[in-house]
Tab-separated table of C-alpha atoms in Angstrom:
chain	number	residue	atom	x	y	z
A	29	UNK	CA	38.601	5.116	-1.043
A	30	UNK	CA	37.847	7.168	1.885
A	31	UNK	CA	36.291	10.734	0.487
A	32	UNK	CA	32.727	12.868	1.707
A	33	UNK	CA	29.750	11.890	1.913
A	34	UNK	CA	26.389	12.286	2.818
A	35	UNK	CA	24.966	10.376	6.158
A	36	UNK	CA	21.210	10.161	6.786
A	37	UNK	CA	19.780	9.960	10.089
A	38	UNK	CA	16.769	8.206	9.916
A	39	UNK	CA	15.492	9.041	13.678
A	40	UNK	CA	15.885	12.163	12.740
A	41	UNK	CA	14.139	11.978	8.830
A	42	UNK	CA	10.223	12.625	8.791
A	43	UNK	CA	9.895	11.782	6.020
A	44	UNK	CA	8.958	14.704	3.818
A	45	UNK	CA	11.230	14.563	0.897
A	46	UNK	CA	12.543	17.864	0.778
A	47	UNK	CA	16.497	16.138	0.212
A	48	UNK	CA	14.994	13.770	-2.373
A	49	UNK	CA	14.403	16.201	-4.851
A	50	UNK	CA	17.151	18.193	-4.271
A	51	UNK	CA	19.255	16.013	-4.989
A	52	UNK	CA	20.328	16.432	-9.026
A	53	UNK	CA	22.085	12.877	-9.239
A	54	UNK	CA	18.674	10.801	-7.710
A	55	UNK	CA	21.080	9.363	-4.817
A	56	UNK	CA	18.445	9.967	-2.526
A	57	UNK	CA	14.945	8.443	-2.926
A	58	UNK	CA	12.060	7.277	-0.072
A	59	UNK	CA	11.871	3.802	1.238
A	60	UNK	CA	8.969	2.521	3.668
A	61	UNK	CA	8.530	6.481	4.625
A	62	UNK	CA	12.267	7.562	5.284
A	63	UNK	CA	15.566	9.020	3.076
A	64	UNK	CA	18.058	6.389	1.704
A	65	UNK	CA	20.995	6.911	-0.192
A	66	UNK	CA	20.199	4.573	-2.584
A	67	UNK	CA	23.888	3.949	-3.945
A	68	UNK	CA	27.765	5.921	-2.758
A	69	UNK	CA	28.596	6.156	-6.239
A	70	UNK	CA	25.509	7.970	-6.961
A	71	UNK	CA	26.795	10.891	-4.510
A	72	UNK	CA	29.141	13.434	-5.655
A	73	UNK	CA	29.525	15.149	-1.985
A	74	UNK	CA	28.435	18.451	-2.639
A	75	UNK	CA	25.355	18.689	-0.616
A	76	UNK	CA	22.335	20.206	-1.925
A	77	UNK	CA	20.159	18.104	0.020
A	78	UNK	CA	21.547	19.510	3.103
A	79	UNK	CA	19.762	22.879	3.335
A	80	UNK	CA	16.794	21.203	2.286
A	81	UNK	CA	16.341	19.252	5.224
A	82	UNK	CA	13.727	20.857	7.973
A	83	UNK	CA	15.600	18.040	10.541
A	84	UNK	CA	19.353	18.115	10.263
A	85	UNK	CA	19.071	14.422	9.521
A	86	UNK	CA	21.670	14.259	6.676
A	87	UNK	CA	25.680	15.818	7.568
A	88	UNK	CA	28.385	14.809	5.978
A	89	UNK	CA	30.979	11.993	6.836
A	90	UNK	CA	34.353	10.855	5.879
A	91	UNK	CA	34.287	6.666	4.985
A	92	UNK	CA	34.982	4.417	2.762
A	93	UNK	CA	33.001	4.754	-0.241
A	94	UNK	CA	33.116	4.236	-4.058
A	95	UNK	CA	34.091	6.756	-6.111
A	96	UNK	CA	31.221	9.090	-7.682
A	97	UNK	CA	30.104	7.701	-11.168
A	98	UNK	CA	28.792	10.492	-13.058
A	99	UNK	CA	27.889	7.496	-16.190
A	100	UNK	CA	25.680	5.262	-13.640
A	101	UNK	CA	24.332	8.747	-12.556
A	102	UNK	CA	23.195	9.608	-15.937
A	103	UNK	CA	22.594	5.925	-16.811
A	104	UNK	CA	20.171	5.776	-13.571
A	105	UNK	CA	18.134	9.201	-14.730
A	106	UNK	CA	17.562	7.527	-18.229
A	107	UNK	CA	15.690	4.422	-16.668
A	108	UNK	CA	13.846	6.570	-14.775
A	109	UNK	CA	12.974	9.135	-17.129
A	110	UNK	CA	11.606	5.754	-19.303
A	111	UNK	CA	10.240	4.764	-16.315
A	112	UNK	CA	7.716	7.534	-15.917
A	113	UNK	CA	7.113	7.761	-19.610
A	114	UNK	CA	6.059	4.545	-19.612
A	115	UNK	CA	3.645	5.126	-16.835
A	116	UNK	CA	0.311	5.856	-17.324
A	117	UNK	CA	-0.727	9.398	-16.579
A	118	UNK	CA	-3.780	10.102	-13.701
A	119	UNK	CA	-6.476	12.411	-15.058
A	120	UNK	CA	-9.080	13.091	-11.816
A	121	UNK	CA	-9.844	13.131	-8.075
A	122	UNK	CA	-6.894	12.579	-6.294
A	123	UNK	CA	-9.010	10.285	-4.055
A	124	UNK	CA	-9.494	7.762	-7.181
A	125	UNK	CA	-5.794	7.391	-7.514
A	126	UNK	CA	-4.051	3.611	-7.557
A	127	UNK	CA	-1.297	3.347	-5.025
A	128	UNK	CA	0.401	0.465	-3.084
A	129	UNK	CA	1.093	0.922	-0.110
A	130	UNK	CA	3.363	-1.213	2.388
A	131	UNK	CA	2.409	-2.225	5.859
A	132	UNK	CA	5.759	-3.476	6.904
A	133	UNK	CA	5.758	-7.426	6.889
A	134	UNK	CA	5.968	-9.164	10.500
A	135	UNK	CA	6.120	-5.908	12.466
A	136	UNK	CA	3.593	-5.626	15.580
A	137	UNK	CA	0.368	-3.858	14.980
A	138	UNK	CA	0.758	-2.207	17.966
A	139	UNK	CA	3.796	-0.949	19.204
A	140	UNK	CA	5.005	-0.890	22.435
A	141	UNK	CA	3.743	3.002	23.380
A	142	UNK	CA	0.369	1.422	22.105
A	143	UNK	CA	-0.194	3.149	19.408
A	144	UNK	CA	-2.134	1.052	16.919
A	145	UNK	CA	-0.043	1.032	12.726
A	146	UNK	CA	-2.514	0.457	10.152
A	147	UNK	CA	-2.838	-2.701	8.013
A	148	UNK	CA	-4.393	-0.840	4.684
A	149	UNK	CA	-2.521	-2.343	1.807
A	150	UNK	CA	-3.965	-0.379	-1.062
A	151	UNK	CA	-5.692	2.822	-1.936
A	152	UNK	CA	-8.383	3.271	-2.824
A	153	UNK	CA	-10.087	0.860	-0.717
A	154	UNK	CA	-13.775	1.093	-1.838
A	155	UNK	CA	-14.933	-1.574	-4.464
A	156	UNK	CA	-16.692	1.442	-6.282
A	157	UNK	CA	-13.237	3.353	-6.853
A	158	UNK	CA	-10.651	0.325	-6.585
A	159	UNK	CA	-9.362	-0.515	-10.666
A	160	UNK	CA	-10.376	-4.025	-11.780
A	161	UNK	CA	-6.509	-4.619	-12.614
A	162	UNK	CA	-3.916	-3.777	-10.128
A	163	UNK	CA	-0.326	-5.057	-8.895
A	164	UNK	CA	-1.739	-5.528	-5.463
A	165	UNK	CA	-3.941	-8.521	-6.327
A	166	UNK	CA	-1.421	-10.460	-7.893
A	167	UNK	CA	-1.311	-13.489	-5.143
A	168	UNK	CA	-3.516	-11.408	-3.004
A	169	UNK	CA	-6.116	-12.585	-0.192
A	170	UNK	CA	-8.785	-10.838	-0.749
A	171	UNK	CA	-10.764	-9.218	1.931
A	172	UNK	CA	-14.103	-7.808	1.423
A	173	UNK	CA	-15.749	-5.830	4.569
A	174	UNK	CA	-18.868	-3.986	5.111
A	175	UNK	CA	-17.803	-0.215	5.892
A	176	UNK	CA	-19.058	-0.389	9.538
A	177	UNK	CA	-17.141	-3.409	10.860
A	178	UNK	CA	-14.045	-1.607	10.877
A	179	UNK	CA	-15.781	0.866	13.719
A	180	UNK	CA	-17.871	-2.224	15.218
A	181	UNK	CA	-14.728	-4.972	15.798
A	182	UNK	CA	-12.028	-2.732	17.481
A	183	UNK	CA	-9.344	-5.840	15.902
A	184	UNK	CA	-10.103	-5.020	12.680
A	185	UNK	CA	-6.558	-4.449	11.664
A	186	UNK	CA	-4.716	-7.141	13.289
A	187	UNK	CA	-7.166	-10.007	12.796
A	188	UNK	CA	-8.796	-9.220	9.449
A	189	UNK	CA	-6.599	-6.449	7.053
A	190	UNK	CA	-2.868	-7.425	8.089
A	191	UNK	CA	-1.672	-9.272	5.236
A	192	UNK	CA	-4.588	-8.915	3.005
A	193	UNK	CA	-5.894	-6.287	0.515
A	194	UNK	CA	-9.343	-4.548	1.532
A	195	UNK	CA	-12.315	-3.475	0.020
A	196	UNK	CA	-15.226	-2.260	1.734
A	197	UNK	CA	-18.415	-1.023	0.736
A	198	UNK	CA	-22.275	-0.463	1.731
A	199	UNK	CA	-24.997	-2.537	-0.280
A	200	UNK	CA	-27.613	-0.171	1.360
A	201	UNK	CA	-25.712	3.333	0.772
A	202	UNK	CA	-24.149	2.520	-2.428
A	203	UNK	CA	-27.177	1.103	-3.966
A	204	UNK	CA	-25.339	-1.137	-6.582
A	205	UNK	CA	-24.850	-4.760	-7.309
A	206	UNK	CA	-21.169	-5.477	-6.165
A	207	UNK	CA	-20.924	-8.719	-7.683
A	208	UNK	CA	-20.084	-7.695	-11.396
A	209	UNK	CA	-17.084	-5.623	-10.149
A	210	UNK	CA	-15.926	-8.394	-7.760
A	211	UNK	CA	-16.830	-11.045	-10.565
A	212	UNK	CA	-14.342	-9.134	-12.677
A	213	UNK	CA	-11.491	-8.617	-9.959
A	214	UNK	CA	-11.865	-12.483	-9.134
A	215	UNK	CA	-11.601	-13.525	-12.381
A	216	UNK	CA	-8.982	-11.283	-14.022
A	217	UNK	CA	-6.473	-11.932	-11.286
A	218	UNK	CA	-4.519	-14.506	-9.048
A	219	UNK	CA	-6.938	-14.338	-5.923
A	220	UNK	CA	-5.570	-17.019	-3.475
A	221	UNK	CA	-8.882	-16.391	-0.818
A	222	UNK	CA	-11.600	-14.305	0.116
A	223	UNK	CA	-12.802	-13.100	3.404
A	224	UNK	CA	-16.004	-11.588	3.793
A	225	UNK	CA	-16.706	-9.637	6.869
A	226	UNK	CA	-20.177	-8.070	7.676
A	227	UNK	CA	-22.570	-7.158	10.195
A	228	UNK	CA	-25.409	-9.035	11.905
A	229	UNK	CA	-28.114	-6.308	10.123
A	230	UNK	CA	-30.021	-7.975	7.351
A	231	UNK	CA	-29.207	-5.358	4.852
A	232	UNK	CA	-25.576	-6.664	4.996
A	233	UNK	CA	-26.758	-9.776	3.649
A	234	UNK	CA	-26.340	-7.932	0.400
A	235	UNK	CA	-22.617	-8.029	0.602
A	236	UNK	CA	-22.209	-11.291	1.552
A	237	UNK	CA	-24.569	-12.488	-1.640
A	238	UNK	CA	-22.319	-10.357	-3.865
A	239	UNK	CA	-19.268	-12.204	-2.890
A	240	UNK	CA	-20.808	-15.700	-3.282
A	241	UNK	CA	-21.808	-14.558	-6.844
A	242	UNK	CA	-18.465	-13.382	-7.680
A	243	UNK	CA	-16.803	-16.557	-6.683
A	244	UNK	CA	-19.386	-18.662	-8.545
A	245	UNK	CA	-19.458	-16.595	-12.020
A	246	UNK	CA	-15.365	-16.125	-11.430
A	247	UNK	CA	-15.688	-19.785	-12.450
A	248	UNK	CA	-12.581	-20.224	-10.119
A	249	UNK	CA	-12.133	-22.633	-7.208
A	250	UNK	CA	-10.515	-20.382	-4.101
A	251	UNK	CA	-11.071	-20.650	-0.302
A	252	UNK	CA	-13.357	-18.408	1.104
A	253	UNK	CA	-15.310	-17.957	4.452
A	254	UNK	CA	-17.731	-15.134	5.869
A	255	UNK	CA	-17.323	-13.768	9.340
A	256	UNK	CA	-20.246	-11.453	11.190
A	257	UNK	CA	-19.911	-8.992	14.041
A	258	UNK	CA	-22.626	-8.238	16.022
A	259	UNK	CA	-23.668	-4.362	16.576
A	260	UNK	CA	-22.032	-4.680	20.258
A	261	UNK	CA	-18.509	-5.546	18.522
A	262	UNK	CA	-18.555	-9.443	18.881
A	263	UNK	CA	-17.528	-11.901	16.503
A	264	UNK	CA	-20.711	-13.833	16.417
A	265	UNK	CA	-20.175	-16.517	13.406
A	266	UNK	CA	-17.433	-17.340	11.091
C-alpha cells in the first residue's frame, strides 16, 4: 500500500539520537552511528521524531510500505523491555564501562580527505579495566601493546589494531604483574592469536614476559609473535 512515512537522510543524520527516543513505537534505533528505520510496519506516520531532529534529516514520503502493526509494535517493546532486564546493570566510573564497538569491516583507514578512522574495537582498552569475560574475545586476535607505541609507530591503526581487539598497558607505570589477568582472558576464551607490540626500552621487556606467561599457564596452543618499535618510530624486530 502506498501511505506516509518517515524518510531518513543519513548525510544529513549526526548521529545524536534525538528521533530515536522520540519515537514511542522503537521504529527508529542507531546503526554504525546513524538513524534507521528499523522496520515500515513499525511506523505509524505521525512524526514525533521530526521536531526532534537538530538536522532536518527525517521528512515524510509517500511509498509503498506495509501497513502499521500496532501488535509487532508492542510485541517488539516486550523483547526489549526483557532485553534490558536481563542485562546486567553498571554500578561505577563511566570510564570502566564494557562496550563493543564497530570499526566498519573492509573500509579504508584513511579516507580519501585523509583523515585517519580509528581501529579501537572495544572499550575499555587497558588490561587493568578490560573484564576477564567479554563478547569481543569470542574468536578474537588478541593484541597486546605497550601504551607508547601507539604515539611511537604513526601505523598503529592500520597495521596492528584493524581487525583485532587491544589492550595496552605500562609494566613500569602500572606496577603490576599482567600475566594473571592475561592468563585468565587467554584461558577463559576463544583467543585465535596474540600480538605483542612494545618498545625497544628494557622496561618493556616486562610486557612482553607477561604475555609469554599467559600463553604458557593458558595451557593453550595459539599463534603468537612480538613486534618492537624503536624510540624513532621504526619497526625494528618482529
Amino acid at each position: 500500500m502506498i501511505r506516509r512515512i518517515i524518510h531518513i537522510d543519513e548525510d544529513k543524520c549526526n548521529g545524536c539520537g534525538a528521533c530515536a527516543s522520540a519515537c514511542h513505537e522503537n521504529a527508529i534505533e542507531m546503526v554504525n552511528g546513524k538513524a534507521k528505520l528499523m522496520r515500515d510496519d513499525y511506523c505509524d506516520g505521525m512524526g514525533d521524531c521530526l521536531p526532534n531532529c537538530p538536522t532536518g534529516a527525517i521528512t515524510f514520503t509517500e511509498r509503498e510500505a506495509a501497513a502499521y502493526d500496532e501488535a509487532a509494535v508492542m510485541a517488539n517493546k516486550a523483547k526489549k523491555e526483557q532485553q534490558k532486564a536481563e542485562a546486567p546493570v553498571f554500578h561505577g566510573c563511566p570510564g570502566k564501562q564494557m562496550r563493543q564497538l564497530h570499526p566498519q569491516a573492509g573500509a579504508p583507514v584513511q579516507t580519501s580527505t585523509g583523515v585517519m578512522t580509528s581501529q579501537l574495537g572495544q572499550w575499555p582498552c587497558q588490561i587493568k579495566l578490560v573484564p576477564i569475560n567479554a563478547p569481543y574475545f569470542k574468536d578474537a586476535k588478541l593484541l597486546i601493546a605497550a601504551d607508547c607505541t601507539a604515539y611511537a609507530y604513526a601505523s598503529m591503526h592500520q597495521e596492528f589494531m584493524q581487525g583485532r581487539i587491544t589492550l595496552i598497558g605500562c609494566p613500569k607505570l602500572d606496577a603490576v604483574d599482567y600475566s594473571e589477568k592475561l592468563t585468565e582472558i587467554i584461558r577463559s576464551n576463544d583467543i585465535k592469536s596474540v600480538t605483542v607490540v612494545r618498545m625497544e626500552v628494557p622496561c618493556c621487556g616486562g610486557l612482553e614476559m607477561a604475555a609469554k606467561k599467559a600463553l604458557q599457564q593458558s595451557g593453550k596452543f595459539i599463534p603468537w609473535q612480538v613486534v618492537t618499535i624503536s624510540i624513532d618510530g621504526h619497526i625494528i624486530d618482529r
